[in-house]
Amino acid sequence: MQIWFAAMLVVASCAGPAMAQTAPADTGPVYTLDQAVAAAGGRAPSIDAANAAVDAAEQARAVAALRPNPQVQAQVENILGSGAYQGLRSAETTLGIAIPIELGGKRSARGAVAGAQLSRTRIEAAVIAADLRLRITQLYVGALAADRRVATAREQARIATEALRVATIRVEAGRASPLERQRAEVARINAEAGVERVERLAQAARTNLSRRIGQPAAGPLDDRLLDRLPADTQGPVAPVLPDGTLALAAARADIAVADAGIRLARAARVPDLNIGPAIRRLEATNDTAAVVALSLPIPLFDRGRAAIAQASAERTRAEAQARVTALDVAQAITDAQVQAANAATTARTAAGPALAAAQEAARIARIGYREGKFGQTELLDVERTLAETRLAAIDALAEYQNARAQLERLTAPAPSTETP
């Protein structure tokens, strides 16, 4: 009889790790992270706002390429006066068109500003998409970790139920105090309460993921994602330069916008010419004559120097900000690399040797308790250590996946922003 109970406990201890490493039993195809990101990208308000901003920038570039509209002008002179100018007898009616002619390359300068702003908007849209992917990844990993915590809690509840049964047998056989059965009953109640708590957290994690992707995250998630760890490498990580990243591309796009602003300010210094061809009709003689009017502003008060100085200062600020961004991004990438490497080391240890040692200790303690070689205090202590180690392994795996996602976000390459 004792051999049979020992065998059952060994099977339970071997089944525990397997249950702790799998999600709750869901049916249907696996819902992958890429599917979740794709679904979120099609429904996220931030993506809609980014796309609308790109559309607006494209229309702004089209507007910048347009020429100024001409104006129709009508003028009637020598009316409602005295003598020969009473009524409309001596009226002179002029009808013409005022055509503004831009000089100094203003239209092309406006187009350059609009094109630079369009490129900046496209980079910002890529930044929003990368941030969304990071957010969905964090929610997906959180849901995976929550599912594993549910599996671990259910296994601990099953073990507590089995421990209560064994304690009952020992008490009934007169080999243990009734206090052991009471302690085992308390442990079982606490374990079942723990299952209820983690199930609620898991449901909340699924709900948050579903809310972000805009559709129910039904079915099993890709549980294998949580176990993907890099090869065990020793020594410091190789540095990654910030060149080509989204953050640095955005800073350099601001410089391009500032450069285009300087060009526009310089073009604005050149006065525009207005030409107004017209036809004049003289009421008294019923004759017509051509009229040509030319106007050119005199740059007396506003000569454009202040606007150029302002644009140049903006360019200096953008260049300085780009240098700051390069330093900040390089530091953030280095920190993220170290965090990901440390998280991977912790995950390999927690989910490997530490978990295996805790499982073996629990297996020995269960058999020894059943055979009367260990007391209940030792068994509960070992079981508590195993539960903590399992949860630590789940937390370490989730931390690595989140750190890896953060590193990928920081090193995400900037898209091509060339405008036709």
XYZ file of C-alpha atoms in Angstrom:
420
model
C 0.000 0.000 0.000
C 2.821 2.390 0.878
C 4.594 1.582 -2.376
C 1.397 2.392 -4.325
C 1.019 5.742 -2.546
C 4.686 6.528 -3.165
C 4.259 5.800 -6.866
C 1.219 8.061 -7.056
C 3.126 10.895 -5.432
C 6.033 10.478 -7.844
C 3.624 10.689 -10.782
C 2.060 13.809 -9.272
C 5.442 15.468 -8.820
C 6.368 14.732 -12.442
C 3.042 15.967 -13.751
C 3.310 19.222 -11.817
C 6.021 20.881 -13.962
C 4.202 19.942 -17.136
C 1.006 21.529 -15.917
C 2.859 24.628 -14.773
C 4.336 25.119 -18.244
C 1.104 24.913 -20.196
C -1.817 27.263 -20.516
C -5.335 26.340 -19.497
C -6.973 23.845 -21.810
C -8.423 25.920 -24.638
C -9.699 24.574 -27.898
C -9.230 25.976 -31.352
C -6.238 27.241 -33.321
C -3.426 29.071 -31.578
C -3.824 32.861 -31.601
C -0.310 34.167 -32.275
C 1.306 37.450 -31.342
C 1.573 38.509 -34.989
C -2.164 37.974 -35.416
C -2.849 40.100 -32.344
C -0.585 42.895 -33.619
C -2.214 42.788 -37.063
C -5.686 42.929 -35.533
C -4.727 45.849 -33.296
C -3.188 47.741 -36.207
C -6.454 47.616 -38.118
C -8.561 48.914 -35.233
C -6.340 51.056 -33.021
C -7.429 54.710 -32.733
C -3.780 55.751 -32.601
C -3.148 54.154 -36.000
C -6.222 55.855 -37.429
C -4.985 59.185 -36.095
C -1.516 58.583 -37.549
C -2.934 57.684 -40.964
C -5.126 60.774 -40.895
C -2.087 62.899 -40.047
C -0.210 61.447 -43.034
C -3.182 62.157 -45.309
C -3.335 65.732 -44.014
C 0.389 66.205 -44.632
C 0.029 64.897 -48.179
C -2.778 67.364 -48.839
C -0.702 70.128 -47.298
C 2.071 69.328 -49.763
C -0.442 69.506 -52.618
C -1.669 72.876 -51.337
C 1.905 74.180 -51.071
C 2.469 73.462 -54.770
C -0.475 75.615 -55.882
C -0.008 79.077 -57.325
C -1.807 82.076 -55.791
C -5.276 82.699 -57.154
C -5.784 85.727 -59.461
C -8.321 88.364 -58.494
C -11.034 90.006 -60.584
C -11.097 93.771 -60.102
C -13.810 96.240 -61.127
C -13.644 100.000 -60.702
C -15.977 102.826 -61.727
C -14.670 106.439 -61.686
C -16.092 109.909 -62.310
C -19.657 109.247 -61.163
C -22.187 111.093 -59.019
C -20.241 114.324 -59.205
C -21.138 117.847 -60.309
C -21.294 119.520 -63.652
C -20.098 117.223 -66.407
C -19.661 114.441 -63.894
C -23.294 114.233 -62.814
C -24.800 110.777 -62.961
C -22.945 108.295 -65.162
C -22.329 110.499 -68.230
C -18.582 110.695 -67.658
C -18.163 107.323 -65.994
C -14.979 105.391 -66.630
C -15.412 101.667 -65.939
C -12.332 99.490 -65.537
C -12.513 95.708 -65.477
C -9.358 93.696 -65.038
C -7.515 90.819 -63.388
C -4.813 91.093 -60.730
C -2.275 88.298 -61.178
C 0.223 87.759 -58.329
C 3.616 86.538 -59.509
C 5.719 84.881 -56.804
C 9.416 85.598 -57.002
C 12.394 84.143 -55.195
C 11.269 80.507 -55.415
C 8.563 80.760 -52.788
C 6.419 77.988 -54.252
C 9.251 75.482 -54.385
C 10.319 76.515 -50.874
C 6.787 75.922 -49.602
C 6.836 72.536 -51.288
C 10.131 71.701 -49.586
C 8.676 72.557 -46.173
C 5.549 70.511 -46.844
C 7.622 67.570 -48.106
C 9.849 67.629 -45.029
C 6.799 67.784 -42.781
C 5.257 64.862 -44.670
C 8.400 62.789 -44.104
C 8.322 63.704 -40.421
C 4.666 62.692 -40.188
C 5.374 59.331 -41.803
C 8.139 58.669 -39.299
C 5.767 59.602 -36.488
C 3.239 57.115 -37.876
C 5.950 54.433 -37.806
C 6.743 55.392 -34.200
C 3.084 55.002 -33.247
C 2.938 51.605 -34.965
C 6.086 50.463 -33.128
C 4.682 51.667 -29.809
C 1.471 49.791 -30.515
C 3.366 46.583 -31.250
C 5.266 46.968 -27.981
C 2.019 47.504 -26.069
C 0.326 44.507 -27.662
C 3.397 42.360 -26.990
C 3.359 43.338 -23.323
C -0.339 42.522 -23.039
C 0.130 39.230 -24.895
C 3.040 38.206 -22.668
C 1.025 39.248 -19.630
C -1.847 37.026 -20.737
C 0.538 34.111 -21.305
C 2.091 34.556 -17.862
C -1.370 34.809 -16.297
C -2.409 31.523 -17.941
C 0.676 29.821 -16.554
C 0.015 31.186 -13.103
C -3.479 29.697 -13.327
C -2.004 26.311 -14.273
C 0.495 26.562 -11.412
C -2.200 27.530 -8.910
C -4.406 24.647 -10.014
C -1.506 22.239 -9.635
C -0.760 23.570 -6.166
C -4.432 23.136 -5.264
C -4.319 19.544 -6.530
C -1.181 18.881 -4.502
C -2.776 20.436 -1.403
C -5.829 18.199 -1.869
C -3.593 15.152 -2.156
C -1.635 16.234 0.928
C -4.899 16.530 2.857
C -5.850 13.008 1.818
C -2.497 11.637 2.922
C -2.713 13.530 6.222
C -6.179 12.109 6.810
C -4.864 8.581 6.259
C -1.987 9.186 8.667
C -4.326 10.579 11.326
C -6.783 7.732 10.950
C -3.944 5.236 11.179
C -2.809 6.884 14.420
C 0.538 7.887 12.943
C -0.023 11.633 13.160
C -1.778 14.234 15.249
C -5.176 15.578 14.108
C -3.409 18.936 13.928
C -1.695 17.786 10.740
C -5.036 17.234 9.046
C -6.178 20.705 10.122
C -3.024 22.306 8.738
C -3.464 20.384 5.500
C -7.091 21.550 5.310
C -5.987 25.177 5.742
C -3.387 24.732 3.011
C -6.030 23.293 0.660
C -8.458 26.160 1.328
C -5.747 28.739 0.717
C -4.694 26.979 -2.489
C -8.247 26.963 -3.839
C -8.625 30.648 -2.966
C -5.376 31.282 -4.809
C -6.831 29.610 -7.895
C -9.814 31.968 -7.820
C -7.554 35.017 -7.543
C -5.238 34.113 -10.430
C -8.198 33.095 -12.601
C -9.647 36.583 -12.192
C -6.290 38.128 -13.058
C -5.998 35.903 -16.116
C -9.471 36.900 -17.251
C -8.576 40.566 -16.804
C -5.403 40.061 -18.850
C -7.425 38.470 -21.668
C -9.979 41.267 -21.490
C -7.310 43.963 -21.746
C -5.708 42.190 -24.703
C -9.073 41.796 -26.426
C -9.892 45.456 -25.846
C -6.638 46.560 -27.466
C -6.918 44.322 -30.516
C -10.598 45.116 -30.991
C -11.791 41.519 -31.002
C -12.015 38.612 -28.537
C -8.701 36.891 -27.876
C -10.434 33.519 -27.837
C -8.647 30.209 -27.992
C -5.186 29.280 -26.754
C -2.301 31.704 -27.052
C 1.147 30.756 -28.330
C 2.506 29.428 -25.039
C 5.841 28.513 -26.645
C 6.626 32.213 -26.994
C 7.272 32.484 -23.279
C 9.990 29.795 -23.376
C 12.003 31.290 -26.240
C 15.324 32.267 -24.716
C 18.560 33.259 -26.461
C 21.692 31.157 -26.361
C 23.604 31.363 -23.113
C 26.354 33.897 -23.841
C 29.038 35.120 -21.489
C 30.554 38.565 -21.216
C 29.233 42.021 -22.089
C 26.771 42.507 -24.908
C 27.907 44.122 -28.152
C 26.887 47.779 -28.391
C 24.219 48.792 -30.904
C 24.484 52.198 -32.538
C 21.363 54.387 -32.648
C 21.820 55.197 -36.353
C 18.791 54.256 -38.398
C 16.453 53.952 -35.427
C 13.045 55.573 -35.366
C 13.906 58.034 -32.613
C 17.003 59.331 -34.384
C 15.213 59.427 -37.735
C 12.514 61.606 -36.185
C 15.137 63.993 -34.788
C 16.865 64.247 -38.159
C 13.511 64.820 -39.836
C 13.062 67.826 -37.551
C 16.392 69.157 -38.852
C 15.169 68.714 -42.416
C 11.997 70.642 -41.583
C 14.096 73.430 -40.055
C 16.356 73.562 -43.136
C 13.303 73.897 -45.348
C 12.027 76.651 -43.051
C 15.254 78.619 -43.553
C 14.884 78.278 -47.314
C 11.296 79.532 -47.140
C 12.284 82.493 -44.947
C 14.964 83.504 -47.427
C 12.551 83.202 -50.336
C 10.044 85.371 -48.501
C 12.514 88.280 -48.517
C 12.016 88.675 -52.252
C 8.931 90.891 -52.899
C 6.181 89.477 -55.085
C 5.049 91.259 -58.234
C 1.388 91.922 -58.923
C 0.352 92.652 -62.498
C -3.156 93.802 -63.341
C -4.162 93.963 -67.030
C -7.574 95.600 -67.472
C -9.974 97.173 -69.947
C -11.347 100.693 -69.369
C -14.515 102.006 -70.974
C -15.246 105.744 -71.178
C -18.968 106.388 -71.038
C -18.797 109.872 -72.559
C -17.183 108.785 -75.837
C -18.023 105.082 -75.712
C -14.339 104.343 -76.251
C -12.228 101.606 -74.616
C -8.584 101.556 -73.595
C -6.164 99.075 -72.090
C -4.841 99.551 -68.593
C -1.854 97.789 -67.049
C -1.124 98.097 -63.320
C 2.065 96.897 -61.617
C 2.631 96.802 -57.871
C 5.659 95.766 -55.868
C 5.922 95.904 -52.059
C 8.690 98.037 -50.586
C 10.621 96.106 -47.888
C 10.931 99.105 -45.660
C 9.979 97.814 -42.228
C 9.948 94.006 -42.580
C 13.005 92.960 -44.549
C 12.776 89.305 -43.568
C 15.946 89.223 -41.487
C 14.098 88.415 -38.271
C 12.266 85.524 -39.955
C 15.573 84.097 -41.224
C 17.112 84.477 -37.772
C 14.130 82.710 -36.218
C 14.329 79.836 -38.722
C 18.079 79.540 -38.153
C 17.551 79.367 -34.395
C 14.975 76.623 -34.904
C 17.504 74.728 -36.990
C 20.140 75.091 -34.264
C 17.656 73.828 -31.687
C 16.690 70.834 -33.863
C 20.339 69.934 -34.439
C 21.134 70.135 -30.741
C 18.047 68.079 -29.914
C 19.172 65.460 -32.432
C 22.509 65.138 -30.618
C 20.691 64.781 -27.297
C 18.380 62.170 -28.825
C 21.343 60.197 -30.170
C 22.890 60.079 -26.690
C 19.585 59.180 -25.028
C 18.796 56.444 -27.552
C 22.288 54.954 -27.275
C 21.967 54.885 -23.489
C 18.464 53.414 -23.631
C 19.592 50.701 -26.049
C 22.547 49.801 -23.820
C 20.319 49.622 -20.745
C 17.755 47.537 -22.625
C 20.450 45.157 -23.841
C 21.716 44.623 -20.308
C 18.200 44.240 -18.956
C 17.318 41.670 -21.616
C 20.563 39.733 -21.058
C 20.106 39.720 -17.280
C 16.456 38.716 -17.645
C 17.472 35.857 -19.923
C 20.046 34.664 -17.366
C 17.478 34.854 -14.572
C 14.902 33.036 -16.691
C 17.311 30.229 -17.619
C 18.219 29.759 -13.966
C 14.706 30.040 -12.554
C 13.093 27.838 -15.198
C 16.013 25.408 -15.311
C 18.272 24.301 -12.436
C 16.388 26.125 -9.683
C 13.015 24.758 -10.747
C 14.399 21.256 -11.227
C 15.960 21.312 -7.750
C 12.723 22.540 -6.171
C 10.728 19.836 -7.967
C 13.109 17.106 -6.837
C 13.029 18.365 -3.256
C 9.230 18.349 -3.324
C 9.164 14.817 -4.765
C 11.423 13.516 -2.011
C 9.478 15.367 0.680
C 6.148 13.936 -0.467
C 7.420 10.375 -0.466
C 9.186 10.860 2.864
C 6.084 12.400 4.442
C 3.943 9.507 3.316
C 6.405 7.035 4.748
C 6.737 8.982 7.996
C 10.347 10.069 7.435
C 9.550 13.787 7.262
C 7.157 15.918 9.223
C 4.385 18.025 7.832
C 6.298 21.235 8.508
C 9.105 20.141 6.215
C 6.608 19.119 3.526
C 4.731 22.445 3.622
C 7.993 24.370 3.522
C 9.204 22.445 0.462
C 5.851 22.841 -1.289
C 5.887 26.569 -0.610
C 9.400 26.804 -2.040
C 8.322 24.913 -5.160
C 5.334 27.199 -5.686
C 7.483 30.307 -5.253
C 10.101 28.927 -7.646
C 7.480 28.175 -10.284
C 6.046 31.676 -10.025
C 9.545 33.157 -10.105
C 10.265 31.197 -13.283
C 7.074 32.527 -14.901
C 7.907 36.084 -13.861
C 11.476 35.739 -15.178
C 10.322 34.415 -18.550
C 7.773 37.209 -18.881
C 10.348 39.809 -17.862
C 12.735 38.610 -20.563
C 10.077 38.698 -23.273
C 9.100 42.231 -22.259
C 12.742 43.324 -22.151
C 13.332 41.821 -25.589
C 10.266 43.632 -26.945
C 11.503 46.911 -25.464
C 14.903 46.404 -27.097
C 13.268 45.678 -30.439
C 11.227 48.852 -30.083
C 14.312 50.956 -29.402
C 16.244 49.461 -32.350
C 13.312 49.415 -34.793
C 14.582 50.700 -38.168
C 13.099 53.823 -39.637
C 11.050 53.368 -42.818
C 11.893 55.029 -46.082
C 10.249 58.433 -46.270
C 11.161 59.421 -49.813
C 8.367 61.441 -51.382
C 7.708 61.307 -55.104
